[in-house]
Short mmCIF file of C-alpha atoms in Angstrom, two decimals:
data_model
loop_
_atom_site.label_atom_id
_atom_site.label_comp_id
_atom_site.label_asym_id
_atom_site.label_seq_id
_atom_site.Cartn_x
_atom_site.Cartn_y
_atom_site.Cartn_z
CA MET A 1 12.51 -20.01 -3.19
CA THR A 2 10.03 -18.05 -5.30
CA PRO A 3 9.93 -14.36 -4.23
CA LEU A 4 6.50 -12.93 -3.07
CA LEU A 5 6.84 -10.13 -5.62
CA ARG A 6 8.85 -10.13 -8.70
CA VAL A 7 9.05 -7.20 -11.01
CA ALA A 8 10.54 -8.17 -14.47
CA ASN A 9 11.76 -5.88 -17.11
CA VAL A 10 8.62 -3.65 -16.78
CA GLY A 11 8.42 -0.93 -19.06
CA VAL A 12 5.78 1.73 -19.17
CA ARG A 13 5.27 4.49 -21.94
CA PHE A 14 3.12 7.35 -22.39
CA GLY A 15 3.07 8.62 -25.90
CA GLY A 16 6.90 9.32 -26.46
CA ILE A 17 7.64 9.73 -22.82
CA VAL A 18 9.48 6.70 -21.04
CA ALA A 19 8.03 6.33 -17.43
CA LEU A 20 9.66 3.02 -16.72
CA GLU A 21 12.44 1.42 -18.61
CA ARG A 22 12.86 -2.32 -18.05
CA VAL A 23 12.80 -2.06 -14.21
CA SER A 24 13.41 -5.37 -12.36
CA PHE A 25 13.53 -6.16 -8.55
CA ASP A 26 12.33 -9.03 -6.24
CA LEU A 27 10.74 -8.79 -3.01
CA GLU A 28 10.91 -11.70 -0.59
CA ALA A 29 8.07 -12.59 1.71
CA GLY A 30 8.34 -10.60 5.21
CA GLN A 31 10.84 -7.78 3.75
CA MET A 32 10.27 -4.16 3.70
CA LEU A 33 11.57 -2.61 0.59
CA GLY A 34 11.74 1.11 -0.11
CA LEU A 35 11.12 2.74 -3.49
CA ILE A 36 12.87 6.05 -3.82
CA GLY A 37 13.72 8.61 -6.48
CA PRO A 38 13.23 12.10 -7.22
CA ASN A 39 9.83 13.44 -8.62
CA GLY A 40 8.97 11.94 -11.80
CA ALA A 41 11.37 9.02 -11.30
CA GLY A 42 8.55 6.53 -12.13
CA LYS A 43 7.59 5.36 -8.58
CA THR A 44 3.91 5.96 -8.77
CA THR A 45 3.79 4.56 -12.02
CA LEU A 46 5.42 1.32 -10.92
CA PHE A 47 2.72 1.30 -7.92
CA ASN A 48 -0.04 1.73 -10.51
CA CYS A 49 1.24 -1.12 -12.52
CA LEU A 50 1.31 -3.32 -9.28
CA SER A 51 -2.27 -2.06 -8.57
CA ARG A 52 -3.25 -2.85 -12.23
CA LEU A 53 -4.28 0.79 -12.80
CA TYR A 54 -1.55 0.78 -15.65
CA THR A 55 -0.43 -1.90 -17.90
CA PRO A 56 3.21 -2.34 -18.85
CA VAL A 57 4.21 -2.39 -22.40
CA GLU A 58 6.89 -5.01 -21.77
CA GLY A 59 7.85 -7.01 -19.03
CA ASP A 60 5.72 -8.89 -16.22
CA ILE A 61 4.88 -8.59 -12.71
CA LEU A 62 4.64 -11.86 -10.70
CA PHE A 63 2.87 -12.43 -7.42
CA GLU A 64 3.56 -15.58 -5.72
CA GLY A 65 4.92 -16.80 -8.98
CA ALA A 66 1.81 -15.90 -11.14
CA SER A 67 1.39 -13.05 -13.43
CA ILE A 68 -0.99 -10.49 -12.29
CA LEU A 69 -1.17 -8.70 -15.56
CA ASP A 70 -4.43 -10.75 -16.58
CA LYS A 71 -6.07 -9.31 -13.58
CA ALA A 72 -8.54 -6.44 -13.10
CA PRO A 73 -7.70 -3.92 -10.70
CA HIS A 74 -10.52 -4.92 -8.23
CA ARG A 75 -9.09 -8.41 -8.19
CA MET A 76 -5.89 -7.24 -6.55
CA VAL A 77 -7.33 -7.52 -2.90
CA GLU A 78 -8.47 -11.15 -3.76
CA ILE A 79 -4.91 -12.25 -4.34
CA GLY A 80 -3.67 -10.47 -1.34
CA ILE A 81 -2.48 -7.14 -2.43
CA GLY A 82 -3.71 -3.87 -0.55
CA ARG A 83 -2.48 -0.12 -0.98
CA THR A 84 -2.92 3.21 0.44
CA PHE A 85 -2.67 6.34 -1.92
CA GLN A 86 -0.50 9.35 -2.21
CA ASN A 87 -3.71 11.54 -2.20
CA LEU A 88 -6.00 10.15 0.43
CA ALA A 89 -8.84 8.06 -1.10
CA LEU A 90 -11.30 8.06 1.91
CA PHE A 91 -15.03 8.75 1.98
CA ALA A 92 -14.74 12.01 3.69
CA ARG A 93 -18.48 12.04 4.94
CA MET A 94 -18.65 8.58 6.18
CA SER A 95 -17.61 7.38 9.80
CA VAL A 96 -14.13 6.00 10.48
CA LEU A 97 -16.00 2.82 11.13
CA ASP A 98 -17.73 2.66 7.77
CA ASN A 99 -14.67 3.52 5.89
CA VAL A 100 -12.75 0.48 7.50
CA ARG A 101 -15.61 -1.56 6.77
CA VAL A 102 -15.39 -0.66 2.90
CA GLY A 103 -11.76 -2.28 3.14
CA GLY A 104 -13.40 -5.59 4.14
CA HIS A 105 -15.76 -5.68 1.23
CA HIS A 106 -13.89 -8.57 -0.50
CA VAL A 107 -15.64 -11.01 2.21
CA ALA A 108 -19.06 -9.59 1.29
CA ARG A 109 -21.28 -11.43 -1.27
CA SER A 110 -24.86 -10.23 -1.36
CA ASP A 111 -27.45 -8.94 -3.70
CA PHE A 112 -30.36 -6.48 -3.67
CA PHE A 113 -32.98 -8.98 -2.58
CA SER A 114 -30.84 -10.68 0.13
CA ASP A 115 -29.88 -7.33 1.61
CA ALA A 116 -33.61 -6.14 1.44
CA LEU A 117 -34.68 -9.34 3.39
CA HIS A 118 -31.73 -9.02 5.49
CA LEU A 119 -31.29 -12.90 5.55
CA PRO A 120 -29.40 -14.76 8.13
CA TRP A 121 -26.21 -15.22 5.88
CA VAL A 122 -26.27 -11.33 5.21
CA ARG A 123 -26.40 -10.64 9.06
CA ARG A 124 -23.55 -13.06 9.55
CA GLN A 125 -21.64 -11.42 6.80
CA ASP A 126 -22.39 -7.96 8.39
CA HIS A 127 -21.00 -9.15 11.70
CA ALA A 128 -17.91 -10.55 10.27
CA LEU A 129 -17.16 -7.08 8.57
CA ASP A 130 -17.82 -5.33 12.11
CA GLU A 131 -15.35 -7.58 13.42
CA ILE A 132 -12.64 -6.94 11.09
CA ALA A 133 -13.20 -3.25 11.25
CA TRP A 134 -13.27 -3.10 15.05
CA GLU A 135 -10.27 -5.25 15.44
CA LEU A 136 -8.38 -2.87 13.09
CA ILE A 137 -9.88 0.29 14.83
CA ASP A 138 -8.43 -0.93 18.13
CA TYR A 139 -4.95 -1.87 16.70
CA LEU A 140 -4.22 1.49 15.30
CA ASP A 141 -5.86 3.24 18.19
CA LEU A 142 -8.74 4.83 16.24
CA HIS A 143 -11.58 3.54 18.84
CA ALA A 144 -12.14 7.29 20.31
CA VAL A 145 -13.04 8.51 16.79
CA ALA A 146 -14.74 5.43 15.32
CA HIS A 147 -18.30 6.99 14.89
CA ARG A 148 -16.74 10.47 13.64
CA SER A 149 -16.82 11.68 10.05
CA VAL A 150 -13.41 11.47 8.52
CA ALA A 151 -13.68 14.83 7.24
CA ASP A 152 -13.69 16.31 10.88
CA LEU A 153 -10.29 14.52 11.71
CA PRO A 154 -7.02 15.86 11.67
CA PHE A 155 -4.74 14.63 8.82
CA GLY A 156 -2.50 12.31 10.72
CA LEU A 157 -5.68 10.65 11.96
CA GLN A 158 -7.07 10.28 8.32
CA LYS A 159 -3.88 8.71 7.06
CA ARG A 160 -4.23 6.15 9.80
CA VAL A 161 -7.75 5.41 8.69
CA GLU A 162 -6.72 4.74 5.42
CA LEU A 163 -4.01 2.34 6.72
CA ALA A 164 -6.71 0.53 8.74
CA ARG A 165 -8.87 0.15 5.48
CA ALA A 166 -5.99 -1.04 3.49
CA LEU A 167 -5.31 -3.76 6.22
CA ALA A 168 -9.01 -4.70 6.13
CA VAL A 169 -8.28 -6.68 2.85
CA LYS A 170 -5.79 -8.78 5.01
CA PRO A 171 -2.89 -8.37 2.60
CA LYS A 172 0.05 -10.44 2.01
CA LEU A 173 1.50 -7.53 0.37
CA LEU A 174 0.97 -3.79 1.34
CA LEU A 175 1.78 -1.02 -0.86
CA LEU A 176 2.47 2.39 0.91
CA ASP A 177 2.47 5.33 -1.18
CA GLU A 178 4.11 8.15 0.60
CA PRO A 179 2.45 7.58 3.90
CA ALA A 180 4.48 10.25 5.62
CA GLY A 181 3.44 12.94 3.34
CA GLY A 182 1.98 15.88 5.60
CA LEU A 183 3.03 14.70 8.77
CA ASN A 184 5.24 16.33 11.28
CA HIS A 185 8.50 14.86 12.58
CA VAL A 186 6.68 13.30 15.74
CA GLU A 187 4.19 11.70 13.47
CA VAL A 188 6.76 10.45 11.06
CA ASP A 189 8.53 8.83 13.93
CA GLY A 190 5.36 7.24 15.05
CA LEU A 191 4.47 6.08 11.55
CA GLY A 192 7.81 4.27 11.27
CA ARG A 193 7.21 2.22 14.48
CA LEU A 194 3.71 1.43 13.31
CA ILE A 195 4.72 0.16 10.06
CA ARG A 196 7.61 -2.30 11.60
CA ARG A 197 5.01 -3.38 14.10
CA ILE A 198 2.41 -4.19 11.17
CA ARG A 199 5.10 -6.01 9.33
CA ASP A 200 6.17 -8.00 12.48
CA GLU A 201 2.91 -8.70 13.99
CA ARG A 202 0.74 -9.15 11.10
CA ASN A 203 3.29 -10.88 8.84
CA VAL A 204 2.71 -8.46 6.02
CA THR A 205 5.36 -7.56 3.48
CA VAL A 206 5.76 -4.01 2.79
CA LEU A 207 6.72 -2.05 -0.34
CA LEU A 208 7.14 1.66 0.64
CA VAL A 209 7.33 4.69 -1.87
CA GLU A 210 8.59 7.76 0.31
CA HIS A 211 10.36 10.75 -0.06
CA HIS A 212 11.07 11.01 3.73
CA MET A 213 14.55 9.70 3.45
CA ASN A 214 14.92 9.15 7.18
CA LEU A 215 11.76 6.93 7.43
CA VAL A 216 12.80 4.80 4.44
CA MET A 217 16.44 4.47 5.73
CA SER A 218 15.27 3.60 9.24
CA VAL A 219 12.60 1.01 8.45
CA CYS A 220 13.58 -0.85 5.32
CA ASP A 221 15.54 -3.73 4.64
CA ARG A 222 16.33 -3.03 1.13
CA VAL A 223 16.01 0.10 -0.88
CA VAL A 224 15.35 0.35 -4.73
CA ALA A 225 16.14 3.69 -6.27
CA LEU A 226 14.85 5.09 -9.70
CA ASP A 227 15.61 7.93 -11.79
CA PHE A 228 14.14 9.11 -15.17
CA GLY A 229 12.20 5.59 -15.10
CA ARG A 230 15.23 3.65 -14.66
CA LYS A 231 16.71 1.47 -11.68
CA ILE A 232 19.93 3.03 -10.71
CA ALA A 233 20.51 1.31 -7.37
CA ASP A 234 19.27 -1.88 -5.31
CA GLY A 235 20.81 -2.65 -2.00
CA THR A 236 20.66 -2.13 1.91
CA PRO A 237 19.85 1.51 3.00
CA ALA A 238 23.53 2.16 3.79
CA GLU A 239 24.60 0.88 0.44
CA VAL A 240 22.10 2.96 -1.66
CA GLN A 241 22.94 6.03 0.41
CA ARG A 242 26.45 5.83 -0.75
CA ASN A 243 25.64 5.11 -4.29
CA PRO A 244 27.04 7.76 -6.55
CA ASP A 245 24.16 7.70 -9.05
CA VAL A 246 21.61 8.06 -6.18
CA ILE A 247 23.54 11.18 -4.86
CA ALA A 248 23.53 12.46 -8.30
CA ALA A 249 20.00 12.02 -8.67
CA TYR A 250 19.22 13.98 -5.68
CA LEU A 251 21.72 16.61 -5.53
CA GLY A 252 22.66 16.96 -9.14
CA THR A 253 26.36 15.97 -8.67
CA ALA A 254 28.08 12.81 -7.75
CA ALA A 255 29.93 12.73 -4.44
#
């Protein structure tokens, strides 16, 4: 079977710096794959290639068997790829509800005159956006803060709002960029349960970049490790944890 995502010999360079060197791996539909590595390993660079913010100088990225490299970044949601960001990319002065509604913009097709006249199809479209947003607000237990400004919320709740917005695009593949960053241990445990629940209940395939090893090893089916832009390990969490190259990358010495 064709994997949902195939990263094939992807290379990225910034001047003379090699950010990714012929990185390859497959991600099957329904899997949860963790992408790990020390700072500067190339994880975020790869995520930005998947989001079409960067274009590789070599290799290809296939989603459902078709290359995505000819697509603009704003087209990613249309083919079923959603993501969160390492640094929150929310509209701080907007409400939780409106932030989640932004995630559903792919269902919106309007223009200035239609909006000004508030035509029936525009009202139906707004109603559909509200339904998407409220369902996710309830799903992620954000109802109590739905009308509050995002800027007034604790960091952990802001993370959940960004996750709701990413889910509003109804992704087949969800890219999570360090979702545990800034969370305490209790919040990280809850996040792990939530990610598994999203995968299982919403049939979403997950690619997770994360420094929190306990989270990665507890929720992921497979783990890919990068170091200095190269893939150094690919296997089950237990296999990758025992890999001497991974141990050396994190600790500076092999086991």
